[in-house]
Coordinates of C-alpha atoms and ligand atoms in Angstrom, one line a residue:
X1 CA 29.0 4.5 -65.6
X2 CA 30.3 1.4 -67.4
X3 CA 32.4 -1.0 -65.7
X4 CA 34.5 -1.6 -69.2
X5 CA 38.0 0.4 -70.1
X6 CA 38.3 1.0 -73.5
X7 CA 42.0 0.3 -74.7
X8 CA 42.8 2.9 -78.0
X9 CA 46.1 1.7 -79.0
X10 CA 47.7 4.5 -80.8
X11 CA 51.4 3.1 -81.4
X12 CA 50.5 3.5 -85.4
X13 CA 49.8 6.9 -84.8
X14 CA 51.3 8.7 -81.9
X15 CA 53.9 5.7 -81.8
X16 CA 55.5 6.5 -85.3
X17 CA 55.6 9.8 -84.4
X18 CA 58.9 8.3 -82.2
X19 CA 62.0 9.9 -84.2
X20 CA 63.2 7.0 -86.7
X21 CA 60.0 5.1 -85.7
X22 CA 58.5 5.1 -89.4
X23 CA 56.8 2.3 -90.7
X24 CA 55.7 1.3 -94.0
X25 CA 51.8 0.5 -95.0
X26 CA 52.7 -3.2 -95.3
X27 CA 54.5 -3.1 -91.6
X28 CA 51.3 -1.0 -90.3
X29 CA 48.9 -3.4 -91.3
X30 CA 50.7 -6.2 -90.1
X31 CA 50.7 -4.3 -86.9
X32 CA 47.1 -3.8 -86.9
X33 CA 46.2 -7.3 -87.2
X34 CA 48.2 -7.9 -84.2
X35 CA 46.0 -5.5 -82.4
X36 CA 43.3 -7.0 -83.6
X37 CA 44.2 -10.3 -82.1
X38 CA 44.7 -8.8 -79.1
X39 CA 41.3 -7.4 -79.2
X40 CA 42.0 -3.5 -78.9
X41 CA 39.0 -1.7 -78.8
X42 CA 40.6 1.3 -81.2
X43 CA 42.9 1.0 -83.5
X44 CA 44.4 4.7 -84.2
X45 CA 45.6 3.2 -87.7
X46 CA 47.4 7.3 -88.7
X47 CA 46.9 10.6 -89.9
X48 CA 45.4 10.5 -93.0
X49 CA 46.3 14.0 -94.1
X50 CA 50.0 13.7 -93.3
X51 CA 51.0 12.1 -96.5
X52 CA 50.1 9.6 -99.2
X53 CA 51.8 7.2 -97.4
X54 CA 50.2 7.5 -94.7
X55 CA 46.9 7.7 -96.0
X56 CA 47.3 4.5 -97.8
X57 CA 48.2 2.6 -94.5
X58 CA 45.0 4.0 -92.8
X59 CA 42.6 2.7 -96.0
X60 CA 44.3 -0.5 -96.0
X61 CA 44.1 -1.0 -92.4
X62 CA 40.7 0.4 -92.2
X63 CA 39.6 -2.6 -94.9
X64 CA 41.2 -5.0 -93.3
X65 CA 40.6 -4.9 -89.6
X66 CA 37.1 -6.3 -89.0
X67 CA 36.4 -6.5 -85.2
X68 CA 38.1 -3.5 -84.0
X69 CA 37.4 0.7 -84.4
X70 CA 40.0 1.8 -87.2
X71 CA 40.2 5.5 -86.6
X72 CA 42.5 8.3 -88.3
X73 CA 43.8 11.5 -86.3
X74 CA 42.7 14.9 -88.3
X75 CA 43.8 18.4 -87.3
X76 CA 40.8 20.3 -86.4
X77 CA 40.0 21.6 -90.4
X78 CA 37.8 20.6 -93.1
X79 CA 40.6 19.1 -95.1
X80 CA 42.1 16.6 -92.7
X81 CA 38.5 15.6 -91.7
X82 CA 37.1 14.9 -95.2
X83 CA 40.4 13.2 -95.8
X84 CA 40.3 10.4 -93.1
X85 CA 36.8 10.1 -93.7
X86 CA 37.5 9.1 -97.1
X87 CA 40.4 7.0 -95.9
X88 CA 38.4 5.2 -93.3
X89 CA 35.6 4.9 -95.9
X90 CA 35.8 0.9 -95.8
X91 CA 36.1 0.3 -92.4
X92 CA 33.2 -1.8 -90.5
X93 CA 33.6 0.3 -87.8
X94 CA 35.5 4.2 -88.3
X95 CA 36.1 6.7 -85.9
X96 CA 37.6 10.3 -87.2
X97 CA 39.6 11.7 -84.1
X98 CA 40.1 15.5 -84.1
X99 CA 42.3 17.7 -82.0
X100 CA 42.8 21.4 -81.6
X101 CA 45.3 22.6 -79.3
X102 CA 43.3 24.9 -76.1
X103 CA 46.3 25.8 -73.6
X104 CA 47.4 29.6 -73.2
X105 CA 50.6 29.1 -74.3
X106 CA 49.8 26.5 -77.3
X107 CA 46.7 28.9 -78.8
X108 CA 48.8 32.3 -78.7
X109 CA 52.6 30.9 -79.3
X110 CA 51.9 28.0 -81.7
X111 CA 48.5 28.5 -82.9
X112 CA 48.7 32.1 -82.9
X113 CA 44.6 32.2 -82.7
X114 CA 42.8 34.0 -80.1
X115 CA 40.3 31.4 -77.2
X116 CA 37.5 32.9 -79.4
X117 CA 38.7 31.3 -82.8
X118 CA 39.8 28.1 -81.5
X119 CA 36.2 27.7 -79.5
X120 CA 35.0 28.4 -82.6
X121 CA 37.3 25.8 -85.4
X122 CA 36.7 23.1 -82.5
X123 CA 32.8 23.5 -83.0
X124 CA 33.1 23.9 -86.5
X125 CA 35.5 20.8 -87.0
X126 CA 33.3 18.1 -84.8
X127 CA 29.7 19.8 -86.7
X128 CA 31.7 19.1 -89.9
X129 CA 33.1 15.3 -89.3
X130 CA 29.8 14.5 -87.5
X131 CA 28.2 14.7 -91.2
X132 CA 30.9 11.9 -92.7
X133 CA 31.2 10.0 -89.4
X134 CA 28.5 8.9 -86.4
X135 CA 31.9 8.5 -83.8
X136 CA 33.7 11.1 -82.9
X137 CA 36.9 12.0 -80.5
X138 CA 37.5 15.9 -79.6
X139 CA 41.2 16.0 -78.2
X140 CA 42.2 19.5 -76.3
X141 CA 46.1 19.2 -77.2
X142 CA 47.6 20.3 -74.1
X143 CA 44.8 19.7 -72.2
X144 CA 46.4 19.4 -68.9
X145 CA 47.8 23.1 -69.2
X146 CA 44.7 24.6 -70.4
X147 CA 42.3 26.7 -68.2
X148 CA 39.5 24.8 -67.2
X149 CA 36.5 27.4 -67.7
X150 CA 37.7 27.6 -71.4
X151 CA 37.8 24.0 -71.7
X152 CA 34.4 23.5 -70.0
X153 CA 33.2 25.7 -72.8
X154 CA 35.1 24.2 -75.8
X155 CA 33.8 20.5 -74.5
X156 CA 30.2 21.2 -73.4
X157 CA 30.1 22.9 -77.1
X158 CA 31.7 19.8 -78.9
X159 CA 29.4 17.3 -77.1
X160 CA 26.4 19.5 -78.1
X161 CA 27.8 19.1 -81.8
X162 CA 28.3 15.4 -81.5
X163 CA 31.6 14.7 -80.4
X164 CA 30.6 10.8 -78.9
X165 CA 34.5 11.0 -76.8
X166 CA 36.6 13.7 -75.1
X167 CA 40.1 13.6 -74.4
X168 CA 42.1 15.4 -72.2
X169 CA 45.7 15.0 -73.4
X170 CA 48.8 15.2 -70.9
X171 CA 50.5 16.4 -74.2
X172 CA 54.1 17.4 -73.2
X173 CA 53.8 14.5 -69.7
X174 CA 53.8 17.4 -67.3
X175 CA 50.8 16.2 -65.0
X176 CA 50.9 14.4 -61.8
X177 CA 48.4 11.5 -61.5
X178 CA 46.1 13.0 -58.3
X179 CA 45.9 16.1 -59.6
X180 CA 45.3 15.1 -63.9
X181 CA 42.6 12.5 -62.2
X182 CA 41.1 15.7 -60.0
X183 CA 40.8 18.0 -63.2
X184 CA 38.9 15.5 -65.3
X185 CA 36.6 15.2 -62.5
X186 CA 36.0 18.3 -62.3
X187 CA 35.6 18.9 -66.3
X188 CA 33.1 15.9 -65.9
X189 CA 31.4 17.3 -62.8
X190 CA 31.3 21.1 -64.1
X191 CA 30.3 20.4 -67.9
X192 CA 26.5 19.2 -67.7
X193 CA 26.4 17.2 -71.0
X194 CA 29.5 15.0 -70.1
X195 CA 27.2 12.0 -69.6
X196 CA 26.9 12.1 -73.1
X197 CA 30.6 11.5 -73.7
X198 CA 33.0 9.0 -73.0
X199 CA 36.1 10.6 -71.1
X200 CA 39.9 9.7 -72.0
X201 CA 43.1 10.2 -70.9
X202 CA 45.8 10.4 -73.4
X203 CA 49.3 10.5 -71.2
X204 CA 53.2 11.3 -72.6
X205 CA 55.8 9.7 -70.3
X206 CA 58.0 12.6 -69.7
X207 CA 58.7 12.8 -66.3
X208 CA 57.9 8.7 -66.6
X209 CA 54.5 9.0 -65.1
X210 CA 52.4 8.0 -67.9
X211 CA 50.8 4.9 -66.9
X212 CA 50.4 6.4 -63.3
X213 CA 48.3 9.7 -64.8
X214 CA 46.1 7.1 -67.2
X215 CA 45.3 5.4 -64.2
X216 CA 44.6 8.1 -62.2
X217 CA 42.3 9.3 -64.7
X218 CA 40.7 6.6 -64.9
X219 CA 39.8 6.1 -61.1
X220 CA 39.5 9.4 -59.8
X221 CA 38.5 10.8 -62.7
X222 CA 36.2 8.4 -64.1
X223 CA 37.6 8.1 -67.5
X224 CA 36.8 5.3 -69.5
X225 CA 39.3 5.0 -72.4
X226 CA 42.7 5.1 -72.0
X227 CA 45.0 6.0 -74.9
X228 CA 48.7 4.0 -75.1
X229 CA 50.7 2.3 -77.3
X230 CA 52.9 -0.8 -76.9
X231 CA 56.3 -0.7 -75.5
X232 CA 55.5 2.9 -74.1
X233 CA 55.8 4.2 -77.7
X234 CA 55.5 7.8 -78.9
X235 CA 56.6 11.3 -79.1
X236 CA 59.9 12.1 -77.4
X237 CA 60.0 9.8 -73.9
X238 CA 56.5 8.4 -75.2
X239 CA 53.1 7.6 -74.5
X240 CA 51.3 5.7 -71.8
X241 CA 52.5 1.8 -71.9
X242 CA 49.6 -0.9 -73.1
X243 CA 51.5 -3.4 -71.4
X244 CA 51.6 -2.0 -68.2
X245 CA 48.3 -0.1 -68.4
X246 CA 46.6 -3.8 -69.1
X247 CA 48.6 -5.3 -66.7
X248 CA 47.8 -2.9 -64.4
X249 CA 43.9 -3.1 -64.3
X250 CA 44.2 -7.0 -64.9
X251 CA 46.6 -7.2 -61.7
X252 CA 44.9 -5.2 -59.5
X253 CA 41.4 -5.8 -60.5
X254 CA 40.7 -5.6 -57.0
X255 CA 41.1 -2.0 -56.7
X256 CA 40.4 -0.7 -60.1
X257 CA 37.1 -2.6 -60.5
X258 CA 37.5 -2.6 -63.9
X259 CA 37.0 -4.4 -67.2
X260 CA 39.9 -4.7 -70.4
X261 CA 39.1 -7.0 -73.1
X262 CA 42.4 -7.4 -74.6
X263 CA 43.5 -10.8 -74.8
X264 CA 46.8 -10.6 -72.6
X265 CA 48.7 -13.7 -74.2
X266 CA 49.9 -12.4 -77.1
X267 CA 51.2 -9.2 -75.8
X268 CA 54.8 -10.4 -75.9
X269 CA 54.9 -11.3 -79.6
X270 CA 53.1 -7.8 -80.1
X271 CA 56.0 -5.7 -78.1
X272 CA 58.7 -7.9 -80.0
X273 CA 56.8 -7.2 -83.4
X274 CA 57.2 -3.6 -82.7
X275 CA 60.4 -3.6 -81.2
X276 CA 61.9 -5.6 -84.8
X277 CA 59.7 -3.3 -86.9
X278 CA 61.1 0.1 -85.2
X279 CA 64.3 -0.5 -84.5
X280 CA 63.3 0.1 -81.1
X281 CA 65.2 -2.3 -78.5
X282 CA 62.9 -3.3 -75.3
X283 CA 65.4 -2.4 -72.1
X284 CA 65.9 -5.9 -70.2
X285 CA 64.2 -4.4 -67.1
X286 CA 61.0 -2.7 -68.6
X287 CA 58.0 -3.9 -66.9
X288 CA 55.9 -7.4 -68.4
X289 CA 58.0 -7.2 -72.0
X290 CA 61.4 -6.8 -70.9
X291 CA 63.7 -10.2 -71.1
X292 CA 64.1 -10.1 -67.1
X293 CA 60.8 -8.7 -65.9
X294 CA 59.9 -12.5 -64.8
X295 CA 63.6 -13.9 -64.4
X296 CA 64.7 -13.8 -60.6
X297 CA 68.6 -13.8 -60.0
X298 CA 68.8 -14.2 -56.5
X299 CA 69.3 -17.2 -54.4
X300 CA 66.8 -16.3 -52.1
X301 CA 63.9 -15.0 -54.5
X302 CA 64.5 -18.4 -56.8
X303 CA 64.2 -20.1 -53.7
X304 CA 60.8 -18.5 -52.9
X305 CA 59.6 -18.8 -56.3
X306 CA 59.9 -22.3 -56.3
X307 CA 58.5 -22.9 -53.3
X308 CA 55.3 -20.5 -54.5
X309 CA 55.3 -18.7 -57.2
X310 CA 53.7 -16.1 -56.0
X311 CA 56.1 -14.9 -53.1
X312 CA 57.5 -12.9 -56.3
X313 CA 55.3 -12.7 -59.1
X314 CA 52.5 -10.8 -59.2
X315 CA 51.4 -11.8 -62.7
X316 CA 51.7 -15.4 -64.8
X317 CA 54.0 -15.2 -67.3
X318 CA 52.4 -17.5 -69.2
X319 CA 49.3 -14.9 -69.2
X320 CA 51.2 -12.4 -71.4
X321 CA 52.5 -15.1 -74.1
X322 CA 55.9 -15.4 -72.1
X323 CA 55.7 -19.4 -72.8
X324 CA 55.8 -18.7 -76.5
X325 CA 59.7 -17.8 -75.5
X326 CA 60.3 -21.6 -76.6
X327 CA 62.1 -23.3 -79.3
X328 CA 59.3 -24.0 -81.6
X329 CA 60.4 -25.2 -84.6
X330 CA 63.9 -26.9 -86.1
X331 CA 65.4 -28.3 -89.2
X332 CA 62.7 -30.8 -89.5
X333 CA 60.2 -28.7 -89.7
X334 CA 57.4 -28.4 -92.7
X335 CA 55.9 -26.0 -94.7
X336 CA 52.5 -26.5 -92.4
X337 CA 54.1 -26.2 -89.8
X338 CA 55.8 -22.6 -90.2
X339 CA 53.1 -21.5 -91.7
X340 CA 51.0 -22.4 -88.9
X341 CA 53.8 -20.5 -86.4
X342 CA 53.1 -17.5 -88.5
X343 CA 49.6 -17.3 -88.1
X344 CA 49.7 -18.0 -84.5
X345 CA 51.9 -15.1 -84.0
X346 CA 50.0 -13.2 -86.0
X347 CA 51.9 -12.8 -88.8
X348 CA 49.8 -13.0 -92.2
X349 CA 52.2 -13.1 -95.5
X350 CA 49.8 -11.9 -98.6
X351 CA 50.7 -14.6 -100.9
X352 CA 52.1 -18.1 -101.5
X353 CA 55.2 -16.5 -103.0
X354 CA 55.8 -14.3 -99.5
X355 CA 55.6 -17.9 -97.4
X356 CA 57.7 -19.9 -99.9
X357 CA 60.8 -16.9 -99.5
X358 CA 60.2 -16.8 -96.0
X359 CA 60.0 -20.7 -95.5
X360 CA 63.5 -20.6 -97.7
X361 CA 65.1 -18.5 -95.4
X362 CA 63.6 -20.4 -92.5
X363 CA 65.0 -23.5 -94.1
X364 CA 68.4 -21.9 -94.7
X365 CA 68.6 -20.5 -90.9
X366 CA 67.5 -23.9 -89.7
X367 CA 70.8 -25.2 -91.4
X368 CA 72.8 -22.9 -89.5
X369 CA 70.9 -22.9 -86.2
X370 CA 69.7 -25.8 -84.3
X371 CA 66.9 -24.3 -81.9
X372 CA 64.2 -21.9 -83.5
X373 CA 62.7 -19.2 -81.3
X374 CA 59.6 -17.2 -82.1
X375 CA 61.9 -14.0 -81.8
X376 CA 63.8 -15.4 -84.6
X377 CA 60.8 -16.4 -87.2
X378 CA 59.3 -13.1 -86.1
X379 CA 63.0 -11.4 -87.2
X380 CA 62.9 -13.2 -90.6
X381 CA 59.7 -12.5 -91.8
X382 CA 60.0 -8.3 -91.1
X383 CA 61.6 -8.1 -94.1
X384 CA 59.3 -10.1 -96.0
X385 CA 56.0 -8.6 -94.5
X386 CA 57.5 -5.1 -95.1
X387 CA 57.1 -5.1 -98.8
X388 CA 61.0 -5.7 -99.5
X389 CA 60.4 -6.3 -103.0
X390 CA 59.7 -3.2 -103.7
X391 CA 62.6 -1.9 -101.9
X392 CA 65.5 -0.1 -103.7
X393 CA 68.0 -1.7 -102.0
X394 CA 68.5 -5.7 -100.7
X395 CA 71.5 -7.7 -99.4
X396 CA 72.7 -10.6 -101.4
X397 CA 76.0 -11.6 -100.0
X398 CA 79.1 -10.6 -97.9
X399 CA 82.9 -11.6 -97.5
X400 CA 85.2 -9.8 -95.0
X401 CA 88.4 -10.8 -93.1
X402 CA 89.9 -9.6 -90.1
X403 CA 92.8 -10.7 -88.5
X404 CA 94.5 -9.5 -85.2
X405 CA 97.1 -6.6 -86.1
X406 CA 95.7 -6.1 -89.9
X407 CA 92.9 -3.8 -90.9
X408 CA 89.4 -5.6 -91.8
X409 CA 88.5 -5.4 -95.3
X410 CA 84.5 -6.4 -96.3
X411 CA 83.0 -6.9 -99.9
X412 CA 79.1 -6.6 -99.5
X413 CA 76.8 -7.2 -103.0
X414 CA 73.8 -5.9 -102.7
X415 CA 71.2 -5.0 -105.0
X416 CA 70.1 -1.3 -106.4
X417 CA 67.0 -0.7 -108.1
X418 CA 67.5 -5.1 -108.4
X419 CA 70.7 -4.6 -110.1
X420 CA 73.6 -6.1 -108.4
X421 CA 76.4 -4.0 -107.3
X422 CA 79.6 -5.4 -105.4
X423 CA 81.0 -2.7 -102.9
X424 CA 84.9 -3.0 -101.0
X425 CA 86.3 -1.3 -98.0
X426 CA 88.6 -1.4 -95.4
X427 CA 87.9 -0.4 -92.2
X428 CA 88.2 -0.1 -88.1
X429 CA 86.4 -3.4 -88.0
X430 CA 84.6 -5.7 -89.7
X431 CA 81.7 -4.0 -89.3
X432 CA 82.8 -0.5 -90.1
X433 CA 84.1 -1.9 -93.3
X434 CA 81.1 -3.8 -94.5
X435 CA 79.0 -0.4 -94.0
X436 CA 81.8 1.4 -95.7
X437 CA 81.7 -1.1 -98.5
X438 CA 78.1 -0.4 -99.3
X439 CA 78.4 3.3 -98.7
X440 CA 81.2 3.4 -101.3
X441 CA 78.4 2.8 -103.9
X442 CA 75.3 4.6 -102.5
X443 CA 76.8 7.5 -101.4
X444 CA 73.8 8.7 -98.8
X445 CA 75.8 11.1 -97.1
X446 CA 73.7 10.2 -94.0
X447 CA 75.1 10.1 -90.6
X448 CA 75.2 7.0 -88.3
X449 CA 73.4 8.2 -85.1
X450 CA 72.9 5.1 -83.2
X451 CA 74.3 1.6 -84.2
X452 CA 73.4 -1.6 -81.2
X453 CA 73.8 -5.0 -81.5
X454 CA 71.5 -7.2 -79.5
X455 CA 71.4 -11.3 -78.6
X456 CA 67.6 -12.3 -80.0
X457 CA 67.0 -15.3 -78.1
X458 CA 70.2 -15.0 -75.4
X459 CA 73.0 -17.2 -76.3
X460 CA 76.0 -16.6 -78.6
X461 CA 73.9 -19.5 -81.0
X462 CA 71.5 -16.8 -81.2
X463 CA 70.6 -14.4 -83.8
X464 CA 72.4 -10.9 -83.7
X465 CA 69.7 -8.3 -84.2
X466 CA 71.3 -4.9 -85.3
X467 CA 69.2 -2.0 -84.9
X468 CA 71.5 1.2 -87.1
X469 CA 69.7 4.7 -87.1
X470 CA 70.6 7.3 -90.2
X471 CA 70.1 11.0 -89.9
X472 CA 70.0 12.7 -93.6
X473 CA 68.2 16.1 -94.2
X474 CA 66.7 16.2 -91.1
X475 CA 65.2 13.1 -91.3
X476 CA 66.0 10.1 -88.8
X477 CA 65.3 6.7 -90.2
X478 CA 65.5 3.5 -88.2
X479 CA 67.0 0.0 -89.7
X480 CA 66.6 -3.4 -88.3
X481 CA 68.5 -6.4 -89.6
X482 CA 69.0 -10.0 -87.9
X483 CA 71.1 -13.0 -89.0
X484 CA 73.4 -15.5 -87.1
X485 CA 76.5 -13.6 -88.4
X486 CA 76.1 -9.9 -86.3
X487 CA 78.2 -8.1 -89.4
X488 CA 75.8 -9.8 -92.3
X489 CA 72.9 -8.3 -89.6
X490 CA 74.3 -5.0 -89.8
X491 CA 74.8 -4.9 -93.3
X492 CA 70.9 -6.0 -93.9
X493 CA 70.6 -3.4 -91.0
X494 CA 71.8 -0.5 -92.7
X495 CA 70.4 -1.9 -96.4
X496 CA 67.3 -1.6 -94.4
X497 CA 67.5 2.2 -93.1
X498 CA 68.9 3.4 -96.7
X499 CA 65.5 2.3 -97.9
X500 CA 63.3 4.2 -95.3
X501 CA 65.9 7.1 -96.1
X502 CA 64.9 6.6 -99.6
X503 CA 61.5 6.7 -99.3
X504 CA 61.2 10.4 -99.0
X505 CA 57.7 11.1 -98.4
X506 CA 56.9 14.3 -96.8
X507 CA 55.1 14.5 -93.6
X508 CA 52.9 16.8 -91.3
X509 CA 53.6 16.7 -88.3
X510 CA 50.2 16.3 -86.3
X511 CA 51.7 18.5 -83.1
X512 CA 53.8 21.0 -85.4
Ligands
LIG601 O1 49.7 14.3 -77.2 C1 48.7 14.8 -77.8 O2 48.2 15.8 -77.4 C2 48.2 14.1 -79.0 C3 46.9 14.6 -79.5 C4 47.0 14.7 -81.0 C5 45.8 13.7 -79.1 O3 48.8 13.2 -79.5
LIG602 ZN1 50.2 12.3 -78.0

């Protein structure tokens, strides 16, 4: 058995599927190049059948990512196959990923399909995408609940057809790690073409034992991908953490025996890309990303740390792109010199007129802030990257005053459609009135369901990075906005979910 994990980094995929965790093609392939630079063996890049839009992001990822496997999830049926194959059709290397649900409960209550028909759409499905593709992933949804005779059958069948990886997904995060790492020995030990196949684990965080599970798949079970996405992204509490998965087998290499290839120092920029993309804020204590997993507060652990760093740390910082946390750039900066920034943190603007607007606003947030963080040039380019100028609404400017004892009043212009409009309000605070101002105009009728405001690089001379997420029709969107002033960060904030709101494609949802 290989020595060498395979890391399928699923945060486009399984990832967006996070309510109010939508991204746009342009943010997705941004995304994926980071991946790339961080050498992820599989890139899940979408479901190609869910929408347009989504379909779209998996083509244009699939032609531009060159070293790793692009690869687009597909409901076991002809027409989700045929339609990532066609997505994925100019990717150097593609992989179409199919799934079909094969727990009791899943097959009679959602699928309403008897064992006998889902045996036989599985078989069907993988002898169908084996003609468009030559690598091929069979997932059992709910794998950890189904019966294991059944799924001996279903994956003995699927390998016979072609299916090159099997995975056994903890779908709903209900397995514990001996016992998921027990059951996929015993699938490899009872099925006698699993040689043939490479095993995977594919774990949800529910009871917050996701990375455990992976890992326990991996060494008692022998798997030899493991499925995650960055910053523990995914459906409901979410999916197996990259970080801490890599970290993990890196760390204690010792007892896993075990080979990653990802290139560990730019992890960091990677969980703060997604984080600024998502709207999702990193908790201060999650492991390797968070702001204090290397800081030490206490006398006596500083004291130990200086003495040797290794009386506390169990990992370099430095070793997953912690000493990019630096001011890297300032007022004197060049052109060369940001754009150089950009393509060390992976960022790659499509054209000279993306880098000239996003060296402007460097320029202009140099003038108003001495010290430059990465956090913040990563902040000022999400816009940019994102495809803003096709956007229906942007912010131009904003005026409010609040006094102690008098109500705040905001005037916000912003742009519709690239017409300027000017909105007013009062409100509680300066805040509540600059949203109400643009509201006045717009008219969205969507509710506020979450509203934070976070410090980007600490200090009160920092950035204020305001994270606002709309709920509208059923649909939860995410905005991100970050400026010096926290209200004009709210405003671009909530500029920023009223376009996502806007752009209504429909979805399917791949576990509906
Ligand atoms: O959690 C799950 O079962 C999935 C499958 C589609 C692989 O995401
Ligand atoms: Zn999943």
């Amino acid at each position: 058995m290989s020595d060498k994990i395979i890391i399928f980094d699923t945060t486009l995929r399984d990832g967006e599927q996070s309510p109010g965790a939508s991204m746009t093609r342009d943010e997705k392939l941004r995304i994926a190049r980071q991946r790339e630079r961080l050498k992820v063996d599989v890139i899940e890049a979408g479901f190609a059948a869910s929408s347009n839009g989504d379909f779209e992001a998996v083509q244009a990822i699939a032609n531009a990512i060159k070293d790793s496997t692009v690869c687009s999830l597909a409901r076991a049926n002809d027409r989700d196959i045929a339609r990532s194959a066609e997505a994925l059709k100019g990717a150097n290397r593609a992989r179409i990923h199919t799934f079909i649900a094969t727990s009791p409960l899943h097959m009679e209550k959602k699928l309403r399909m008897t064992p006998d028909q889902v045996f036989e759409q599985a078989v069907q499905s993988v002898r169908f995408a084996r003609n468009l593709c030559a690598d091929i992933e069979f997932s059992a949804e709910d794998g950890s609940r189904s019966e294991i005779d059944f799924l001996c059958r279903v994956f003995e069948a699927v390998i016979r057809e072609g299916a090159t990886t099997i995975n056994v997904p903890d779908t709903v995060g209900y397995a514990v790690p001996e016992q998921y790492g027990e059951f996929i020995r015993s699938l490899r030990e009872r099925i006698p073409n699993s040689d043939k196949a490479i095993w995977s684990v594919h774990c949800h965080n529910d009871l917050g034992m996701a990375v455990a599970n992976s890992l326990a798949g991996v060494k008692i079970g022998g798997a030899r991908q493991i499925e995650c996405a960055i910053n523990g992204l995914g459906e409901r509490a979410g999916n197996c953490s990259f970080e801490e998965v890599v970290m993990s087998l890196k760390t204690r290499r010792d007892f896993f025996g075990l080979d990653v290839g990802i290139d560990t120092q730019h992890i960091v920029a990677a969980s703060r890309m997604v984080s600024q993309t998502t709207g999702f804020v990193i908790q201060p204590n999650k492991a390797v990303v968070g702001a204090n997993a290397f800081a030490h507060a206490s006398g006596i652990h500083q004291d130990g740390v200086l003495k040797a760093r290794d009386t506390y740390e169990i990992m370099r910082a430095e070793d997953v792109g912690w000493s990019a946390n630096k001011i890297v750039l300032g007022k004197l900066s060049g052109r060369n010199a940001f754009k150089q920034r950009l393509q060390e943190l992976g960022v790659e603007l499509q054209s000279e007129a993306e880098i000239n607007a996003a060296f402007t606003r460097f320029k202009d947030l140099a003038d108003r802030k001495s010290e430059i963080f990465d956090e913040d040039i990563l902040a000022l380019v999400s816009g940019e990257a994102s495809g803003s100028s096709e956007e229906t609404y942007g912010f131009v400017s904003l005026a409010q005053h609040s006094e102690t004892g008098e109500r705040p009043q905001a005037r916000v212009v912003f742009t519709v459609a690239g017409h300027e409009v000017h909105g007013q309000s009062d409100g509680n605070g300066p805040v509540d009135a600059s949203l109400k101002a643009i509201e006045s105009h717009v008219k969205s009728g969507a509710e506020m369901v979450l509203y934070s405001v976070n410090a980007i690089s600490g200090s009160t001379e920092s950035q204020g990075e305001v994270t606002v997420r709309l709920q509208n029709a059923g649909r939860v969107v995410n905005g991100v906005g970050a400026d010096p002033d926290i209200v004009v960060a709210s405003a671009k904030a909530y500029l920023s979910a009223l376009n996502k709101l806007q752009s209504k494609a429909e979805r399917v949802a791949a576990q509906g």
